[in-house]
mmCIF file of C-alpha atoms in Angstrom:
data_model
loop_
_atom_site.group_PDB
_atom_site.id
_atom_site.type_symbol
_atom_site.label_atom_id
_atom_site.label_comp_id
_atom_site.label_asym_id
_atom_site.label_seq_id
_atom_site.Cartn_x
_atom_site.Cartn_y
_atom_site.Cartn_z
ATOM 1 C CA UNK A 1 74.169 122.202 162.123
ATOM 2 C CA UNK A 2 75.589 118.817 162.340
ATOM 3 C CA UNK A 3 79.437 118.809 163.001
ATOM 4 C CA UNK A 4 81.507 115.572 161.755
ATOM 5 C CA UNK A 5 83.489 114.179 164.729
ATOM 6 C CA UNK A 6 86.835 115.254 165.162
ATOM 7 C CA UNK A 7 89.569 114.080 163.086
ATOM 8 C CA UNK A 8 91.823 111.938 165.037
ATOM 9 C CA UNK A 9 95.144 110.483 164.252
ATOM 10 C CA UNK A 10 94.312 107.046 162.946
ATOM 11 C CA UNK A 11 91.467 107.499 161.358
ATOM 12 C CA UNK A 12 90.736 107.051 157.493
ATOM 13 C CA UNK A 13 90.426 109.602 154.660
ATOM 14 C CA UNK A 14 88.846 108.875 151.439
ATOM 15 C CA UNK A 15 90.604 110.294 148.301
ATOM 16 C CA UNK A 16 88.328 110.666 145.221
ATOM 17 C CA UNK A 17 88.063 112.900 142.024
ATOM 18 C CA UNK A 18 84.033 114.488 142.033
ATOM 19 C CA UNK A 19 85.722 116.850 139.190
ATOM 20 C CA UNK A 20 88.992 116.560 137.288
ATOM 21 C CA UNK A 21 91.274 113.750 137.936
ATOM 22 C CA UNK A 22 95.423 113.160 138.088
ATOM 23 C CA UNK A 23 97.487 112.605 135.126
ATOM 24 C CA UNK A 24 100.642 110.008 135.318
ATOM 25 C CA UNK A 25 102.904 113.112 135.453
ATOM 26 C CA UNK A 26 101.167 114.682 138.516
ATOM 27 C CA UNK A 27 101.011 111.115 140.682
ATOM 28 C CA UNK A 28 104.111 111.857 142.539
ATOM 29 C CA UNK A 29 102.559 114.762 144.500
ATOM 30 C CA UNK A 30 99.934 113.286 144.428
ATOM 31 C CA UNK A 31 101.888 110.044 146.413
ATOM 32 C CA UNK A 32 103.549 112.958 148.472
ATOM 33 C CA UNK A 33 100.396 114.154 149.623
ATOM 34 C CA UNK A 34 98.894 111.228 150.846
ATOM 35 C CA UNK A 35 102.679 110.323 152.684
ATOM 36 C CA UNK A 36 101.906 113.349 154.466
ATOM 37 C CA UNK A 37 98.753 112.235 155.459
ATOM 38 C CA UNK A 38 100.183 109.142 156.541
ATOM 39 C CA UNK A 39 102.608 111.091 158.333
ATOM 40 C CA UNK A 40 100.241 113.051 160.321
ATOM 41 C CA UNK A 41 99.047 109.381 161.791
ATOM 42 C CA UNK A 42 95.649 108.876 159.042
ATOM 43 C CA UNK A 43 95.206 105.838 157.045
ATOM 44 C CA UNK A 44 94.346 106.809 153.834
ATOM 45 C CA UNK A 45 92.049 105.531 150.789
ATOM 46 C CA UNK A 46 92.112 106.009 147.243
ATOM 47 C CA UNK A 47 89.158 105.333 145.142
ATOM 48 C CA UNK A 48 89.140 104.421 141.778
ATOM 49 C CA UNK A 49 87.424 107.598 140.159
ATOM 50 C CA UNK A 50 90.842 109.249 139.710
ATOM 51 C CA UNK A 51 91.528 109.367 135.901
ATOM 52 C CA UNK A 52 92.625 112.688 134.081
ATOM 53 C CA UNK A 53 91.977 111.235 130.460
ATOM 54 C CA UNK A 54 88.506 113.511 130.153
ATOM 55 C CA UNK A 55 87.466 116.755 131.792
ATOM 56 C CA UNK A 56 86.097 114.626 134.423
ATOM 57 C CA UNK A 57 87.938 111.385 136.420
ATOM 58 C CA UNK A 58 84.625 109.309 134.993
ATOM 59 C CA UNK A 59 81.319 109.270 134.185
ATOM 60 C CA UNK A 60 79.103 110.793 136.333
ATOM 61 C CA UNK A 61 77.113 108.017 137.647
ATOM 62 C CA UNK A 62 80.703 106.380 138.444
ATOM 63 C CA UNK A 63 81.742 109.473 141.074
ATOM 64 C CA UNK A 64 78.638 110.389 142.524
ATOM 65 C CA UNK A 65 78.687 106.491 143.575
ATOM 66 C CA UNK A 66 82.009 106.463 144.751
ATOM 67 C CA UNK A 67 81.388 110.007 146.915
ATOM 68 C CA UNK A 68 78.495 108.585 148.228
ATOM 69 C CA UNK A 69 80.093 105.448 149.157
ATOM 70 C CA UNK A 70 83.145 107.190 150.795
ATOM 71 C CA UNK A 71 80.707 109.758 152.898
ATOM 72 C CA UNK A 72 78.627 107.245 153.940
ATOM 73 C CA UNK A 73 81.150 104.776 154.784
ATOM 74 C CA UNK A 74 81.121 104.865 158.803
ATOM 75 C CA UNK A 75 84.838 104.044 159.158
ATOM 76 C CA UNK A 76 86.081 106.997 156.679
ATOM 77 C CA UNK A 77 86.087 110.271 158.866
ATOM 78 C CA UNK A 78 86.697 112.936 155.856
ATOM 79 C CA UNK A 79 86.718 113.050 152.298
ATOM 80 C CA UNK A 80 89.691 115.065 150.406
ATOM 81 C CA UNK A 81 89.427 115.861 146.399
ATOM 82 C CA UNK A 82 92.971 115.958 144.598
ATOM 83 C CA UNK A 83 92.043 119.351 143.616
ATOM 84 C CA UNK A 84 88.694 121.077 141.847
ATOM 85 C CA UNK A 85 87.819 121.181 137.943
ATOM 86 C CA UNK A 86 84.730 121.954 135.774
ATOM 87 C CA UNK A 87 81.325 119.775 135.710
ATOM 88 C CA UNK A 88 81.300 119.073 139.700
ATOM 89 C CA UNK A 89 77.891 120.289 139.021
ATOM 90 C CA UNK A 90 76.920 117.065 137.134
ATOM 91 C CA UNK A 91 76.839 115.221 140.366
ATOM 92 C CA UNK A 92 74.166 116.840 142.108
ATOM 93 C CA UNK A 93 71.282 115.282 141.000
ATOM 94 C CA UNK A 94 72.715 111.777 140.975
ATOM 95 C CA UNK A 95 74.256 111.775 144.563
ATOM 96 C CA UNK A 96 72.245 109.860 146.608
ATOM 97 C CA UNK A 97 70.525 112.461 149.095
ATOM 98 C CA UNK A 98 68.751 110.082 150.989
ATOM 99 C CA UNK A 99 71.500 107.580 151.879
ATOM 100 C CA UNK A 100 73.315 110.926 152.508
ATOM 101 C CA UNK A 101 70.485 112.016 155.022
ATOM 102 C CA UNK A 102 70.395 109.128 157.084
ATOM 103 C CA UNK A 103 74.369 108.792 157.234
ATOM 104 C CA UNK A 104 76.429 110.499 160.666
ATOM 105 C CA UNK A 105 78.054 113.829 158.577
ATOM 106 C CA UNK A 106 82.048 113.258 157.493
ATOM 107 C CA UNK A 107 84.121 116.193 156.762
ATOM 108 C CA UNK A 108 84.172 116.948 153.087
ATOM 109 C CA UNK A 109 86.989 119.159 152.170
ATOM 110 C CA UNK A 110 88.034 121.210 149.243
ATOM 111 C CA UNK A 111 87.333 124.095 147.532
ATOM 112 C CA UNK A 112 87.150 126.114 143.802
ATOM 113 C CA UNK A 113 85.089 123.468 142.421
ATOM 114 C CA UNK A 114 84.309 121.097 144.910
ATOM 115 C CA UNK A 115 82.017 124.186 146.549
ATOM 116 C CA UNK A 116 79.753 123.310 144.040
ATOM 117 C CA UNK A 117 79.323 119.613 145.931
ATOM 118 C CA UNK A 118 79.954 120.965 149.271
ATOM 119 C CA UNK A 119 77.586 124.181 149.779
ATOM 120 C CA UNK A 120 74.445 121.351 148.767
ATOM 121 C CA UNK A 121 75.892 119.279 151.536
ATOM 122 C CA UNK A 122 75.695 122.118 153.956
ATOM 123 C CA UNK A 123 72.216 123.589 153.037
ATOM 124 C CA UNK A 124 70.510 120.665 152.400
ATOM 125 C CA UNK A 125 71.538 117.980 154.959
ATOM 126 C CA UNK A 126 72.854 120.245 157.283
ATOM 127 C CA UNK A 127 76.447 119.159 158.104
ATOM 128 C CA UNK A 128 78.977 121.243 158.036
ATOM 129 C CA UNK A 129 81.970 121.253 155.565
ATOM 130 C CA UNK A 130 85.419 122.815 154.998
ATOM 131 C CA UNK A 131 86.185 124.945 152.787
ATOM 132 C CA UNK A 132 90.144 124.612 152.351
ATOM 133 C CA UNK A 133 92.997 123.331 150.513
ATOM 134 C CA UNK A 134 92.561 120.286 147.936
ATOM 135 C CA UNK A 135 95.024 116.960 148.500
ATOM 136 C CA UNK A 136 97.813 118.329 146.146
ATOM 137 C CA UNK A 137 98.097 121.241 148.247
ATOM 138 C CA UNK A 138 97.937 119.448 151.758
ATOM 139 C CA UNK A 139 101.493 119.118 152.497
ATOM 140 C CA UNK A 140 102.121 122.906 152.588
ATOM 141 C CA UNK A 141 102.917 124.432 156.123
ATOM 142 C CA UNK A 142 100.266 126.588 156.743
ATOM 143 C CA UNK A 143 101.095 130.670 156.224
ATOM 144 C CA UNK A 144 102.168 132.569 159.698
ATOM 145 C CA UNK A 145 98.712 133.133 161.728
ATOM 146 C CA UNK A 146 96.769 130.445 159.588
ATOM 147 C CA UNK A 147 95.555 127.069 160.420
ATOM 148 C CA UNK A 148 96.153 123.585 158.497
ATOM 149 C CA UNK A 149 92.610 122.432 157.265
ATOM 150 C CA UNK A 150 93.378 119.089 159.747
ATOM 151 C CA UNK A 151 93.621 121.110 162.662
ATOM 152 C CA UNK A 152 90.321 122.665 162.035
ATOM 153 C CA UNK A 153 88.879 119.576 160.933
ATOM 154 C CA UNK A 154 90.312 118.069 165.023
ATOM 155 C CA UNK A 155 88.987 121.212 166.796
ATOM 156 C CA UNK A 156 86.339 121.179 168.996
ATOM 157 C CA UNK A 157 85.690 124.507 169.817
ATOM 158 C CA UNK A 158 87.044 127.858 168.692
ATOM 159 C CA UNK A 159 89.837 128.545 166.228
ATOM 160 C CA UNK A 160 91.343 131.930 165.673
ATOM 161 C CA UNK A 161 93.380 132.666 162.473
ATOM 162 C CA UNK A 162 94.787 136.125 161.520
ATOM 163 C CA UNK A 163 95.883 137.424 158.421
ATOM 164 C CA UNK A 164 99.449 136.881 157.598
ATOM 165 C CA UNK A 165 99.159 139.896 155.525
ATOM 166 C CA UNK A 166 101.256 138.328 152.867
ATOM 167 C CA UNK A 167 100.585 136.150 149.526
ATOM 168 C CA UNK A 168 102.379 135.488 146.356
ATOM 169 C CA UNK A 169 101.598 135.270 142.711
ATOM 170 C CA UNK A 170 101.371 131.742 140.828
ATOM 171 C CA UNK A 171 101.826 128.349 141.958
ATOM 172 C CA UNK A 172 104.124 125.958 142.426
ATOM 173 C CA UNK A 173 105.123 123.250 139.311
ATOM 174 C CA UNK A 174 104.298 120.101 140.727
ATOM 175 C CA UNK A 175 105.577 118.084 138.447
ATOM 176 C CA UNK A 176 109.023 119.918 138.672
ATOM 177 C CA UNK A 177 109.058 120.015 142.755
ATOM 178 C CA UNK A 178 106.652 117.367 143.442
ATOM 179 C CA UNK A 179 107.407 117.276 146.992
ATOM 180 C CA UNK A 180 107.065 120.917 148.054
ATOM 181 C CA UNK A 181 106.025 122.288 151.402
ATOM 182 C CA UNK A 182 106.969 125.628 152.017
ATOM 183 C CA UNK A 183 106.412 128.910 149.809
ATOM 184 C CA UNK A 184 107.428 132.392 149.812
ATOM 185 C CA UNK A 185 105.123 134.706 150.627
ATOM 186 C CA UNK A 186 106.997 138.024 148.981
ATOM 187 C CA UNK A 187 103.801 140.388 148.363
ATOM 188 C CA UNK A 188 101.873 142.602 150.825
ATOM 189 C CA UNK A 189 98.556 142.365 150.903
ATOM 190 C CA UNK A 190 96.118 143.554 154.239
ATOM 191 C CA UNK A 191 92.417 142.857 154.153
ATOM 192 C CA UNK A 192 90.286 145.850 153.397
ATOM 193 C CA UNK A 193 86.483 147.365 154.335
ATOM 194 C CA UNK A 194 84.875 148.310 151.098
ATOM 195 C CA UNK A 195 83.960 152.060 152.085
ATOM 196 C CA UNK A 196 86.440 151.942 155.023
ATOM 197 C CA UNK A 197 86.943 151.949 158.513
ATOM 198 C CA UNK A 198 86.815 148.740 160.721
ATOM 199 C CA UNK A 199 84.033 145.930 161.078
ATOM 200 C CA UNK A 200 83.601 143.161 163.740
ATOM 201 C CA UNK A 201 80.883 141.347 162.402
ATOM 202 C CA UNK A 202 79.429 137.582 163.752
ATOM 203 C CA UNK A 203 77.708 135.234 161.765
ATOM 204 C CA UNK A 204 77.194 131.671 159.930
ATOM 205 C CA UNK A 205 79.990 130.663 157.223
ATOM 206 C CA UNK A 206 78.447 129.671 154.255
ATOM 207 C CA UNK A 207 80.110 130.083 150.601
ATOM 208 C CA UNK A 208 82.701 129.310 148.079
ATOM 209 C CA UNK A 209 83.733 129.839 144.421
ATOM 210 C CA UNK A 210 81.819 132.703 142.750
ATOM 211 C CA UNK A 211 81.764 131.167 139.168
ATOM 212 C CA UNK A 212 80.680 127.895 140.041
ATOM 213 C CA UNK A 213 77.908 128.194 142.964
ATOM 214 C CA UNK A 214 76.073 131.435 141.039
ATOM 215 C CA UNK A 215 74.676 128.974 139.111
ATOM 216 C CA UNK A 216 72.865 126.945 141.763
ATOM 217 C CA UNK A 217 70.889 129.954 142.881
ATOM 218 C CA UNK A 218 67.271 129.732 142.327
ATOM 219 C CA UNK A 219 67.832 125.831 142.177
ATOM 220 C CA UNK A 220 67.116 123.243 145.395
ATOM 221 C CA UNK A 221 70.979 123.099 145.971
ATOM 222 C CA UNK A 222 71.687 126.432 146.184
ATOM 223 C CA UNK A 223 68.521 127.574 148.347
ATOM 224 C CA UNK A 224 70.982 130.261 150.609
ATOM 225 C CA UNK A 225 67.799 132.736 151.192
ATOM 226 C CA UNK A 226 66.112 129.879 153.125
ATOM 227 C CA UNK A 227 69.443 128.907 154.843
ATOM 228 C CA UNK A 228 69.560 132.695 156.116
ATOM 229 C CA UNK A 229 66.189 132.218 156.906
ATOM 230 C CA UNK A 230 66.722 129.831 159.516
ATOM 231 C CA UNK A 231 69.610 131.439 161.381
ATOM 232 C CA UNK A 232 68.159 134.754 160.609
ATOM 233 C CA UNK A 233 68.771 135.269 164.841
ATOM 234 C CA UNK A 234 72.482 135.253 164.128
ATOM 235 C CA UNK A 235 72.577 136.136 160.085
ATOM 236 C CA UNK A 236 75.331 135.062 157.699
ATOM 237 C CA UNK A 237 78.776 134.937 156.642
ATOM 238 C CA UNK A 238 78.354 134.777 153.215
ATOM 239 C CA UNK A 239 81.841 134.350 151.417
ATOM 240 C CA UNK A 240 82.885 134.428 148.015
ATOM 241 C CA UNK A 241 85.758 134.128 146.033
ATOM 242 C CA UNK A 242 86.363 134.553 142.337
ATOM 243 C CA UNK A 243 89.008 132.464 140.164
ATOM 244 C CA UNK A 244 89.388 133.953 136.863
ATOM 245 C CA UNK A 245 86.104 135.687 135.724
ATOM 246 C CA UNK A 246 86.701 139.717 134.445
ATOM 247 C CA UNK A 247 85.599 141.872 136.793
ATOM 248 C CA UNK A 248 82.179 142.889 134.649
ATOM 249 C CA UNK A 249 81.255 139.141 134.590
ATOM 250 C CA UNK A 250 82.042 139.105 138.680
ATOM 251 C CA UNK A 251 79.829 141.960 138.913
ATOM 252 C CA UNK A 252 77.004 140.080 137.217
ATOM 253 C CA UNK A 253 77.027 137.360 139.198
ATOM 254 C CA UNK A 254 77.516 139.253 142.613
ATOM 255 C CA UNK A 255 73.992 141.158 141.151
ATOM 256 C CA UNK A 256 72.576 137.741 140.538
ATOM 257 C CA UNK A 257 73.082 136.551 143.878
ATOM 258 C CA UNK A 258 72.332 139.515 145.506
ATOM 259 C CA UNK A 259 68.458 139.622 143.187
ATOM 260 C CA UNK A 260 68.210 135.415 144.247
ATOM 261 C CA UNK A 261 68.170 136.615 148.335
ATOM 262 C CA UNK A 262 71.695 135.082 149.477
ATOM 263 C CA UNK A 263 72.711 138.464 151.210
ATOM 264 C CA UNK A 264 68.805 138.959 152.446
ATOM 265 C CA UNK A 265 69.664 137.587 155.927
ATOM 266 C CA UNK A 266 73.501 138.082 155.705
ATOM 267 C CA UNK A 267 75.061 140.074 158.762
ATOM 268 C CA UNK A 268 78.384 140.284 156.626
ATOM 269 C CA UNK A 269 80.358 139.877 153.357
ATOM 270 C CA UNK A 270 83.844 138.343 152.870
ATOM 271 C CA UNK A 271 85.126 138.023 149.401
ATOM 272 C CA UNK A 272 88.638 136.610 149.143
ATOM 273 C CA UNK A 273 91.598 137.717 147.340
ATOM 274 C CA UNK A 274 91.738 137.598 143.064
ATOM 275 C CA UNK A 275 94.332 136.942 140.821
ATOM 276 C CA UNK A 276 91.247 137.640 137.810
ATOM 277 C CA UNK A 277 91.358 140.109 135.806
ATOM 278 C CA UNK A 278 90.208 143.612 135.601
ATOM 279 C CA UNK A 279 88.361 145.513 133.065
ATOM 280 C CA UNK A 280 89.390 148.552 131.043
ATOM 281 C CA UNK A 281 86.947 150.470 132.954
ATOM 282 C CA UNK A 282 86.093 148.018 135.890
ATOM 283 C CA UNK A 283 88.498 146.893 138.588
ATOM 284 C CA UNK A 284 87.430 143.614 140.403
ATOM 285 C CA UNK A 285 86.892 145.731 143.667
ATOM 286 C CA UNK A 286 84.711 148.030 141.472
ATOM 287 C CA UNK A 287 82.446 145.345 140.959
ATOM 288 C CA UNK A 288 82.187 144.277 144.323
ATOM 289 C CA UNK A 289 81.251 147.540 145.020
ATOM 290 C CA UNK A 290 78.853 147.848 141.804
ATOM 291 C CA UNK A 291 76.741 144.912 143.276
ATOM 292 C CA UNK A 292 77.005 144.975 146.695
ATOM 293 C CA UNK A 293 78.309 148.371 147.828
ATOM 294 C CA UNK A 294 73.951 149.392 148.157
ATOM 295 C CA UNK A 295 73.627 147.025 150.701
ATOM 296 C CA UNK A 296 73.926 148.066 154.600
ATOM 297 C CA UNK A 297 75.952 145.305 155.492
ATOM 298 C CA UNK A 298 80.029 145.169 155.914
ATOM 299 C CA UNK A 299 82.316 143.845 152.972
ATOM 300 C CA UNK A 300 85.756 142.697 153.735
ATOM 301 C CA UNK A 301 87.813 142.338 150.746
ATOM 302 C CA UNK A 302 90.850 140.245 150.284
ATOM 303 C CA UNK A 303 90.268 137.531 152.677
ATOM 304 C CA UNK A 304 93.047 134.036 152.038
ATOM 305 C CA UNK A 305 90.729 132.063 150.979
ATOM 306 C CA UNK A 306 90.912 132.714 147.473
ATOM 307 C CA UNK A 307 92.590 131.164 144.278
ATOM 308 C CA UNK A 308 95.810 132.846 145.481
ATOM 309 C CA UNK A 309 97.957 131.191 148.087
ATOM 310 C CA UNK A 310 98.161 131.372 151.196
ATOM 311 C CA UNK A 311 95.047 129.856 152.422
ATOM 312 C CA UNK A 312 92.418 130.429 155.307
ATOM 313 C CA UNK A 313 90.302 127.163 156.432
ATOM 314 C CA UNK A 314 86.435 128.191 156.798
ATOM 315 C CA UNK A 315 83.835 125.560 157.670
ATOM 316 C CA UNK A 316 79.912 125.778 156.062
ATOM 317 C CA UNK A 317 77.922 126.362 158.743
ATOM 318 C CA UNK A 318 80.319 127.317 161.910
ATOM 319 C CA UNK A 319 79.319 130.485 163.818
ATOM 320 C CA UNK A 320 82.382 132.874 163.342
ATOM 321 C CA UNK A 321 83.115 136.126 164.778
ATOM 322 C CA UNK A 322 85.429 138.536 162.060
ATOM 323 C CA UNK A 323 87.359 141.646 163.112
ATOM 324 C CA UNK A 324 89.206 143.873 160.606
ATOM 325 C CA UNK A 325 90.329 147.465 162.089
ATOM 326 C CA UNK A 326 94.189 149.256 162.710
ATOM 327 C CA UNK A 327 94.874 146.681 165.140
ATOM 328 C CA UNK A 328 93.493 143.187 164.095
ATOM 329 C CA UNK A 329 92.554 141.091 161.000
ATOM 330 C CA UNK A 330 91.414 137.970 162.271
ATOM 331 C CA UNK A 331 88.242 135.611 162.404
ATOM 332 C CA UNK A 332 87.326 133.142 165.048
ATOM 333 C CA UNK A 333 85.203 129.989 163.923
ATOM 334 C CA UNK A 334 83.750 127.723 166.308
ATOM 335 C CA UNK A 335 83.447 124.123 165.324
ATOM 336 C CA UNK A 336 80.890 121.842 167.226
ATOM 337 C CA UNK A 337 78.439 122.053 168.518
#
């Protein structure tokens, strides 16, 4: 794996829209979040693929361009979406892979969505990426026991979060409290072994959004079987996370993945807490169990790094140690290498 260099005050960060952009009535959280950036000591960027007036922020030629412009761009150290969307799969095949190749890796960061950009950018070139919060969600302090995506993006060796144990139900109204930072965290909500008992489990981190990366399987961005294959020593991490399928149509795609090889050479599965919906006769942790409960390999459920806040920072392609028992709930990814 190649690591981006850590992210030091004073560097740059490139904002851009791969997926949906940010309507006039959402632009002052979206000027809060970049003060915050600016806060935290980065100079920040803001390209011009940023419109909200279609399902996309422009044509697709338009942000592929701009994305590879801002990754390749030596003097920007990281790359930040305003938040996820739809088509980020339209970008794939117009990205420019082999300017992308011969470029030193920058941190891209996001997730829902953006995985769909950012699990191609791991298994095909190789660098690592962060799977965390979006740019309208950057100013929040990070949950008791959990990291800010920045800090992970600075460290240079091994971070430990632990489950805060806590989350809430819906999101904040940006355009009614545009400059939020805190949130209450007022539901319990421990991670859990599908089957029971405790697992401490070690492997690579590689994953995202359920709905939109089952589609790349069987296709040259979403080749995770020969990803496993080559750190087949240590296995993977694979993580997923669904945002509003029913829990039949989560099943199906856990089966599809499971039939395309992406748990062949998996040491462990982490599937992050739901706010979708169950079935009359199907719960969403019936489904995880429907597809994957026949494998001999762990399954932690309810992980925070989900479509529910709060949120746990993972990085594509770190090695990462996870325990889950009485006593601890934590995971321990180290960055660098």
């Amino acid at each position: 794996m190649r690591f981006p260099a850590p992210l030091r005050p004073g560097d740059r960060i490139g904002v851009t829209a791969p997926s949906s952009g940010v309507g006039p009535d959402l632009q002052p959280r979206l000027d809060a979040a970049v003060a915050y950036l600016e806060r935290r000591g980065y100079e920040v960027v803001v390209g011009e693929c940023m419109s909200a007036e279609g399902v996309t922020s422009a044509p697709k030629a338009a942000r592929a361009a701009e994305l590879t412009a801002m990754l390749t761009d030596p003097e920007i150290a990281a790359v930040v979406p305003p938040w996820g969307g739809e088509l980020a799969i339209d970008l794939l095949d117009e990205l420019d892979w082999d300017a992308l190749a011969a470029a030193e890796p920058t941190w891209l960061v996001g997730w829902s969505d953006l995985s769909t950009v950012m699990l191609p950018i791991t298994l095909r070139l190789g660098w690592a990426s962060l799977h965390s919060l979006n740019l309208m969600d950057t100013p929040y302090d990070p949950a008791p026991g959990l990291a800010h995506w920045l800090d992970v993006a600075s460290a240079t060796g091994p971070v430990t979060q632990s489950s805060p144990g806590l989350y809430r139900e819906g999101w904040t109204d940006y355009v009614e409290e545009p400059n939020v930072t805190t949130m209450t965290l007022d539901r319990e909500g421990p991670w859990k072994v599908l089957g029971g008992g405790g697992v401490d489990v070690s492997g690579v981190l590689v994953g995202g959004c359920l709905e939109v990366l089952s589609p790349l399987a069987g296709t040259p961005y979403g080749d995770v079987p020969a990803f496993g294959r080559e750190h087949a020593d240590e296995g993977l991490l694979v993580y997923l996370e669904a945002c509003e399928a029913e829990a039949p149509a989560v099943g199906r795609m856990l089966h599809g993945l499971r039939l395309a090889g992406w748990f062949d050479d998996a040491s462990g599965i982490l599937i992050g807490r739901t706010a979708a919906p169950d079935a009359d006769r199907m719960t969403q942790q019936e489904a995880v169990a429907d597809a994957l409960g026949m494998l001999d390999l762990p399954v932690v459920l309810d992980l925070e790094f989900g479509h529910v806040q709060p949120f746990l920072p993972l990085v594509n392609g770190a090695s990462a140690r996870v325990v889950a028992d009485d006593r601890r709930r934590e995971i321990t990814q180290t960055i660098g290498g």
